Amino acid sequence: MATQRNKAGRLGSAAAGLVLATAGLTLAARQRRLEEARLEVRRLELEELASQRKALAHQQRMHWELLAKAIDDPSLASVIDTYDKSIPAEKRRQFFYANAWYVNLYHLYRAGMLDQEELYGRLREIFQSPVVREYWEASRAQRATLTDSSDEARIGRMVDGLIRDLDEADTDEWWVVGEPPAE
């Protein structure tokens, strides 16, 4: 009897061990499938990000091509010219070019090629130009149509603050003026 109980105990222990081993394998397989699913989600996220960046690059290229045509041909410029008509045509062409520089920096930021601090530094540089400042003032009405919560409106407010800081600075060392906002 003791031998039978001992055999039954060993069989029970073996069966319990087998159940535990199977459960461990099942758990490991679940964890492996979960990790594979996480990796697949990450791969899809990266593909989406690459697609968005490609679309941004295409949009920037299209913007430049259209703007270049407007700069080169005043008859085409009249299609997009929303500036005050008292501004001379040559100055409006300069505004189109200033817009191209500003939008280029904006797209570099949106594409993740510049962080906000780098964008701020580059904006600080281009806004040293009186023509770029005139463009900014002349395009105020266009920016007023932006949704307040949009990136473009937020960056526009950042530029407004930067210009104020530059105007109020007690130094000619423009490259140290202002503090970039935290991201």
Coordinates of N, CA and C in Angstrom, one line a residue, residues 50-176:
A50 N 6.9 58.1 -41.1 CA 7.7 58.3 -42.3 C 6.7 58.8 -43.4
S51 N 5.5 58.3 -43.4 CA 4.6 58.8 -44.4 C 4.2 60.3 -44.2
Q52 N 4.0 60.7 -42.9 CA 3.7 62.1 -42.6 C 4.9 63.0 -43.0
R53 N 6.1 62.5 -42.7 CA 7.3 63.4 -43.1 C 7.4 63.5 -44.6
K54 N 7.1 62.4 -45.3 CA 7.1 62.4 -46.8 C 6.1 63.4 -47.3
A55 N 4.9 63.4 -46.7 CA 3.9 64.3 -47.1 C 4.2 65.8 -46.8
L56 N 4.8 66.0 -45.7 CA 5.3 67.3 -45.3 C 6.4 67.8 -46.3
A57 N 7.3 66.9 -46.6 CA 8.3 67.3 -47.6 C 7.7 67.6 -49.0
H58 N 6.8 66.9 -49.4 CA 6.1 67.1 -50.6 C 5.4 68.5 -50.6
Q59 N 4.7 68.7 -49.5 CA 3.9 70.0 -49.4 C 4.9 71.1 -49.4
Q60 N 6.0 71.0 -48.7 CA 7.0 72.1 -48.7 C 7.5 72.4 -50.1
R61 N 7.8 71.3 -50.8 CA 8.3 71.4 -52.2 C 7.2 72.1 -53.1
M62 N 6.0 71.7 -52.9 CA 4.9 72.3 -53.7 C 4.8 73.8 -53.3
H63 N 4.8 74.1 -52.1 CA 4.7 75.5 -51.6 C 5.8 76.3 -52.3
W64 N 7.1 75.8 -52.3 CA 8.2 76.6 -52.9 C 8.0 76.7 -54.4
E65 N 7.6 75.7 -55.1 CA 7.4 75.8 -56.5 C 6.3 76.8 -56.9
L66 N 5.2 76.8 -56.1 CA 4.1 77.8 -56.4 C 4.6 79.2 -56.1
L67 N 5.3 79.3 -55.0 CA 5.8 80.6 -54.6 C 6.8 81.2 -55.5
A68 N 7.7 80.3 -56.0 CA 8.7 80.7 -57.0 C 8.1 81.2 -58.3
K69 N 7.0 80.6 -58.7 CA 6.3 81.0 -59.9 C 5.7 82.4 -59.6
A70 N 5.2 82.6 -58.4 CA 4.6 83.9 -58.1 C 5.7 85.0 -58.0
I71 N 6.8 84.7 -57.5 CA 7.9 85.6 -57.4 C 8.4 86.0 -58.8
D72 N 8.5 85.0 -59.7 CA 9.0 85.2 -61.1 C 8.0 85.9 -62.0
D73 N 6.7 85.7 -61.7 CA 5.7 86.2 -62.7 C 4.6 87.0 -61.9
P74 N 4.7 88.4 -61.9 CA 3.7 89.2 -61.2 C 2.2 88.9 -61.5
S75 N 2.0 88.4 -62.8 CA 0.6 88.1 -63.1 C 0.1 86.9 -62.3
L76 N 1.0 85.9 -61.9 CA 0.6 84.8 -61.1 C 0.6 85.2 -59.6
A77 N 1.5 86.2 -59.3 CA 1.5 86.6 -57.9 C 0.2 87.2 -57.5
S78 N -0.5 87.8 -58.4 CA -1.8 88.5 -58.0 C -2.8 87.5 -57.5
V79 N -2.6 86.2 -57.9 CA -3.6 85.1 -57.4 C -3.5 85.0 -55.9
I80 N -2.3 85.1 -55.4 CA -2.2 84.8 -53.9 C -1.8 86.1 -53.1
D81 N -1.8 87.2 -53.8 CA -1.4 88.5 -53.1 C -2.5 89.0 -52.3
T82 N -2.4 88.9 -51.0 CA -3.4 89.5 -50.1 C -2.9 90.7 -49.3
Y83 N -1.7 91.1 -49.7 CA -1.1 92.3 -49.1 C -1.8 93.6 -49.5
D84 N -1.6 94.6 -48.7 CA -2.2 95.9 -49.0 C -1.7 96.3 -50.4
K85 N -2.6 96.8 -51.2 CA -2.3 97.1 -52.6 C -1.4 98.4 -52.7
S86 N -1.3 99.1 -51.6 CA -0.4 100.3 -51.6 C 1.0 99.9 -51.5
I87 N 1.3 98.6 -51.1 CA 2.7 98.2 -51.0 C 3.2 97.9 -52.5
P88 N 4.3 98.5 -52.8 CA 4.9 98.3 -54.2 C 5.1 96.9 -54.5
A89 N 4.9 96.6 -55.8 CA 5.0 95.2 -56.3 C 6.4 94.6 -55.9
E90 N 7.4 95.3 -56.0 CA 8.8 94.7 -55.7 C 8.8 94.3 -54.2
K91 N 8.2 95.1 -53.3 CA 8.2 94.8 -51.9 C 7.3 93.6 -51.7
R92 N 6.2 93.4 -52.4 CA 5.3 92.3 -52.2 C 6.1 91.0 -52.7
R93 N 6.9 91.1 -53.7 CA 7.7 90.0 -54.2 C 8.7 89.6 -53.1
Q94 N 9.3 90.6 -52.4 CA 10.2 90.3 -51.3 C 9.4 89.6 -50.1
F95 N 8.1 90.0 -49.9 CA 7.3 89.4 -48.9 C 7.1 87.9 -49.2
F96 N 6.9 87.6 -50.5 CA 6.7 86.2 -50.9 C 7.9 85.4 -50.6
Y97 N 9.1 86.0 -50.8 CA 10.3 85.3 -50.6 C 10.6 85.2 -49.0
A98 N 10.2 86.2 -48.3 CA 10.3 86.1 -46.8 C 9.4 85.0 -46.3
N99 N 8.2 84.9 -46.9 CA 7.3 83.9 -46.5 C 7.9 82.5 -46.8
A100 N 8.6 82.4 -47.9 CA 9.2 81.1 -48.3 C 10.3 80.7 -47.2
W101 N 11.0 81.7 -46.7 CA 12.0 81.4 -45.7 C 11.3 81.0 -44.4
Y102 N 10.3 81.7 -44.0 CA 9.6 81.4 -42.8 C 9.0 80.0 -42.8
V103 N 8.3 79.8 -43.9 CA 7.6 78.5 -44.1 C 8.6 77.3 -44.1
N104 N 9.8 77.6 -44.7 CA 10.8 76.5 -44.8 C 11.2 76.2 -43.3
L105 N 11.4 77.2 -42.5 CA 11.8 76.9 -41.1 C 10.7 76.2 -40.4
Y106 N 9.4 76.6 -40.6 CA 8.3 76.0 -40.0 C 8.2 74.5 -40.4
H107 N 8.4 74.2 -41.6 CA 8.4 72.8 -42.1 C 9.5 72.0 -41.5
L108 N 10.7 72.6 -41.4 CA 11.8 71.9 -40.8 C 11.5 71.5 -39.4
Y109 N 10.8 72.4 -38.7 CA 10.4 72.1 -37.3 C 9.3 71.0 -37.3
R110 N 8.3 71.1 -38.1 CA 7.2 70.1 -38.2 C 7.7 68.8 -38.6
A111 N 8.8 68.7 -39.4 CA 9.3 67.4 -39.8 C 10.2 66.8 -38.8
G112 N 10.5 67.6 -37.7 CA 11.4 67.1 -36.6 C 12.8 67.3 -36.9
M113 N 13.2 68.1 -37.9 CA 14.6 68.3 -38.2 C 15.1 69.5 -37.4
L114 N 14.3 70.3 -36.8 CA 14.7 71.3 -35.8 C 13.8 71.1 -34.6
D115 N 14.4 71.2 -33.4 CA 13.6 71.3 -32.2 C 13.2 72.8 -32.0
Q116 N 12.3 73.0 -31.0 CA 11.8 74.4 -30.8 C 12.9 75.4 -30.5
E117 N 13.9 75.0 -29.8 CA 15.0 75.9 -29.5 C 15.8 76.2 -30.7
E118 N 16.0 75.2 -31.6 CA 16.7 75.5 -32.9 C 15.9 76.4 -33.8
L119 N 14.6 76.1 -33.8 CA 13.7 77.0 -34.6 C 13.7 78.4 -34.1
Y120 N 13.7 78.6 -32.8 CA 13.7 79.9 -32.2 C 15.0 80.6 -32.6
G121 N 16.1 79.9 -32.6 CA 17.4 80.5 -33.0 C 17.4 81.0 -34.4
R122 N 16.9 80.1 -35.3 CA 16.9 80.5 -36.7 C 15.9 81.6 -37.0
L123 N 14.8 81.6 -36.3 CA 13.8 82.7 -36.4 C 14.4 84.0 -35.9
R124 N 15.2 83.9 -34.8 CA 15.8 85.1 -34.3 C 16.8 85.7 -35.3
E125 N 17.4 84.8 -36.1 CA 18.3 85.3 -37.1 C 17.6 85.9 -38.3
I126 N 16.6 85.3 -38.9 CA 15.9 85.8 -40.1 C 15.1 87.1 -39.7
F127 N 14.7 87.2 -38.5 CA 14.0 88.4 -38.1 C 14.9 89.6 -37.8
Q128 N 16.1 89.5 -38.1 CA 17.1 90.6 -38.1 C 16.8 91.5 -39.3
S129 N 16.3 90.9 -40.4 CA 16.0 91.6 -41.6 C 14.8 92.5 -41.5
P130 N 15.0 93.8 -41.9 CA 13.8 94.7 -41.9 C 12.7 94.2 -42.8
V131 N 13.1 93.6 -44.0 CA 12.1 93.1 -44.9 C 11.3 92.0 -44.3
V132 N 11.9 91.1 -43.6 CA 11.2 90.0 -43.0 C 10.3 90.5 -41.9
R133 N 10.7 91.5 -41.2 CA 9.8 92.1 -40.2 C 8.6 92.8 -40.8
E134 N 8.9 93.5 -41.9 CA 7.8 94.2 -42.7 C 6.8 93.1 -43.2
Y135 N 7.3 92.0 -43.7 CA 6.5 90.9 -44.2 C 5.6 90.4 -43.0
W136 N 6.2 90.2 -41.8 CA 5.5 89.7 -40.7 C 4.3 90.6 -40.3
E137 N 4.6 91.9 -40.3 CA 3.6 92.9 -40.0 C 2.5 92.8 -41.1
A138 N 2.9 92.8 -42.3 CA 1.9 92.8 -43.4 C 1.1 91.6 -43.5
S139 N 1.6 90.5 -42.9 CA 0.8 89.2 -43.0 C 0.0 88.9 -41.7
R140 N 0.0 89.9 -40.8 CA -0.8 89.8 -39.6 C -2.2 89.3 -39.8
A141 N -2.9 89.9 -40.7 CA -4.3 89.5 -41.0 C -4.4 88.0 -41.4
Q142 N -3.4 87.6 -42.2 CA -3.4 86.2 -42.6 C -3.3 85.2 -41.4
R143 N -2.4 85.6 -40.5 CA -2.2 84.8 -39.3 C -3.4 84.8 -38.3
A144 N -4.1 85.9 -38.4 CA -5.3 86.0 -37.5 C -6.4 85.0 -37.9
T145 N -6.3 84.4 -39.1 CA -7.3 83.4 -39.5 C -7.0 82.0 -39.0
L146 N -5.8 81.9 -38.4 CA -5.4 80.5 -37.9 C -6.2 80.1 -36.7
T147 N -6.4 78.9 -36.5 CA -7.0 78.3 -35.3 C -6.0 78.5 -34.2
D148 N -6.4 79.1 -33.0 CA -5.5 79.4 -31.9 C -4.7 78.2 -31.4
S149 N -5.2 77.1 -31.5 CA -4.6 75.9 -30.9 C -3.6 75.2 -31.9
S150 N -3.6 75.7 -33.2 CA -2.7 75.1 -34.2 C -1.2 75.4 -33.9
D151 N -0.4 74.5 -34.4 CA 1.1 74.7 -34.3 C 1.5 76.0 -35.0
E152 N 0.9 76.3 -36.1 CA 1.3 77.5 -36.9 C 0.9 78.7 -36.1
A153 N -0.2 78.7 -35.4 CA -0.6 79.9 -34.6 C 0.3 80.0 -33.4
R154 N 0.6 78.9 -32.8 CA 1.5 78.9 -31.6 C 2.9 79.4 -32.0
I155 N 3.4 79.0 -33.1 CA 4.7 79.5 -33.6 C 4.6 81.0 -33.9
G156 N 3.5 81.4 -34.5 CA 3.3 82.8 -34.8 C 3.4 83.6 -33.6
R157 N 2.7 83.2 -32.5 CA 2.8 83.9 -31.2 C 4.2 83.9 -30.7
M158 N 4.9 82.8 -30.8 CA 6.3 82.8 -30.4 C 7.1 83.9 -31.1
V159 N 6.9 84.0 -32.5 CA 7.6 85.0 -33.2 C 7.2 86.4 -32.8
D160 N 6.0 86.6 -32.5 CA 5.5 87.9 -32.0 C 6.3 88.3 -30.7
G161 N 6.4 87.3 -29.8 CA 7.1 87.6 -28.6 C 8.6 87.8 -28.8
L162 N 9.2 87.0 -29.8 CA 10.6 87.2 -30.1 C 10.8 88.6 -30.7
I163 N 10.0 89.1 -31.5 CA 10.2 90.4 -32.1 C 10.1 91.5 -31.0
R164 N 9.1 91.3 -30.1 CA 9.0 92.3 -28.9 C 10.3 92.3 -28.2
D165 N 10.9 91.0 -27.9 CA 12.1 90.9 -27.1 C 13.3 91.6 -27.9
L166 N 13.3 91.4 -29.2 CA 14.4 92.0 -30.0 C 14.3 93.5 -30.0
D167 N 13.1 94.0 -30.1 CA 12.8 95.5 -30.1 C 13.2 96.1 -28.7
E168 N 12.9 95.4 -27.6 CA 13.2 95.9 -26.3 C 14.6 95.6 -25.7
A169 N 15.4 94.9 -26.5 CA 16.7 94.5 -26.0 C 17.6 95.7 -25.9
D170 N 18.4 95.7 -24.8 CA 19.4 96.7 -24.6 C 20.8 96.3 -25.1
T171 N 20.8 95.4 -26.1 CA 22.1 94.9 -26.6 C 22.0 94.8 -28.1
D172 N 23.1 94.9 -28.7 CA 23.2 94.7 -30.2 C 23.5 93.2 -30.5
E173 N 23.7 92.4 -29.4 CA 24.0 91.0 -29.6 C 22.7 90.3 -29.7
W174 N 22.1 90.4 -30.9 CA 20.7 89.8 -31.1 C 20.7 88.3 -30.9
W175 N 21.8 87.6 -31.0 CA 21.8 86.1 -30.9 C 21.6 85.6 -29.5
V176 N 21.6 86.6 -28.5 CA 21.4 86.2 -27.1 C 20.0 86.7 -26.6

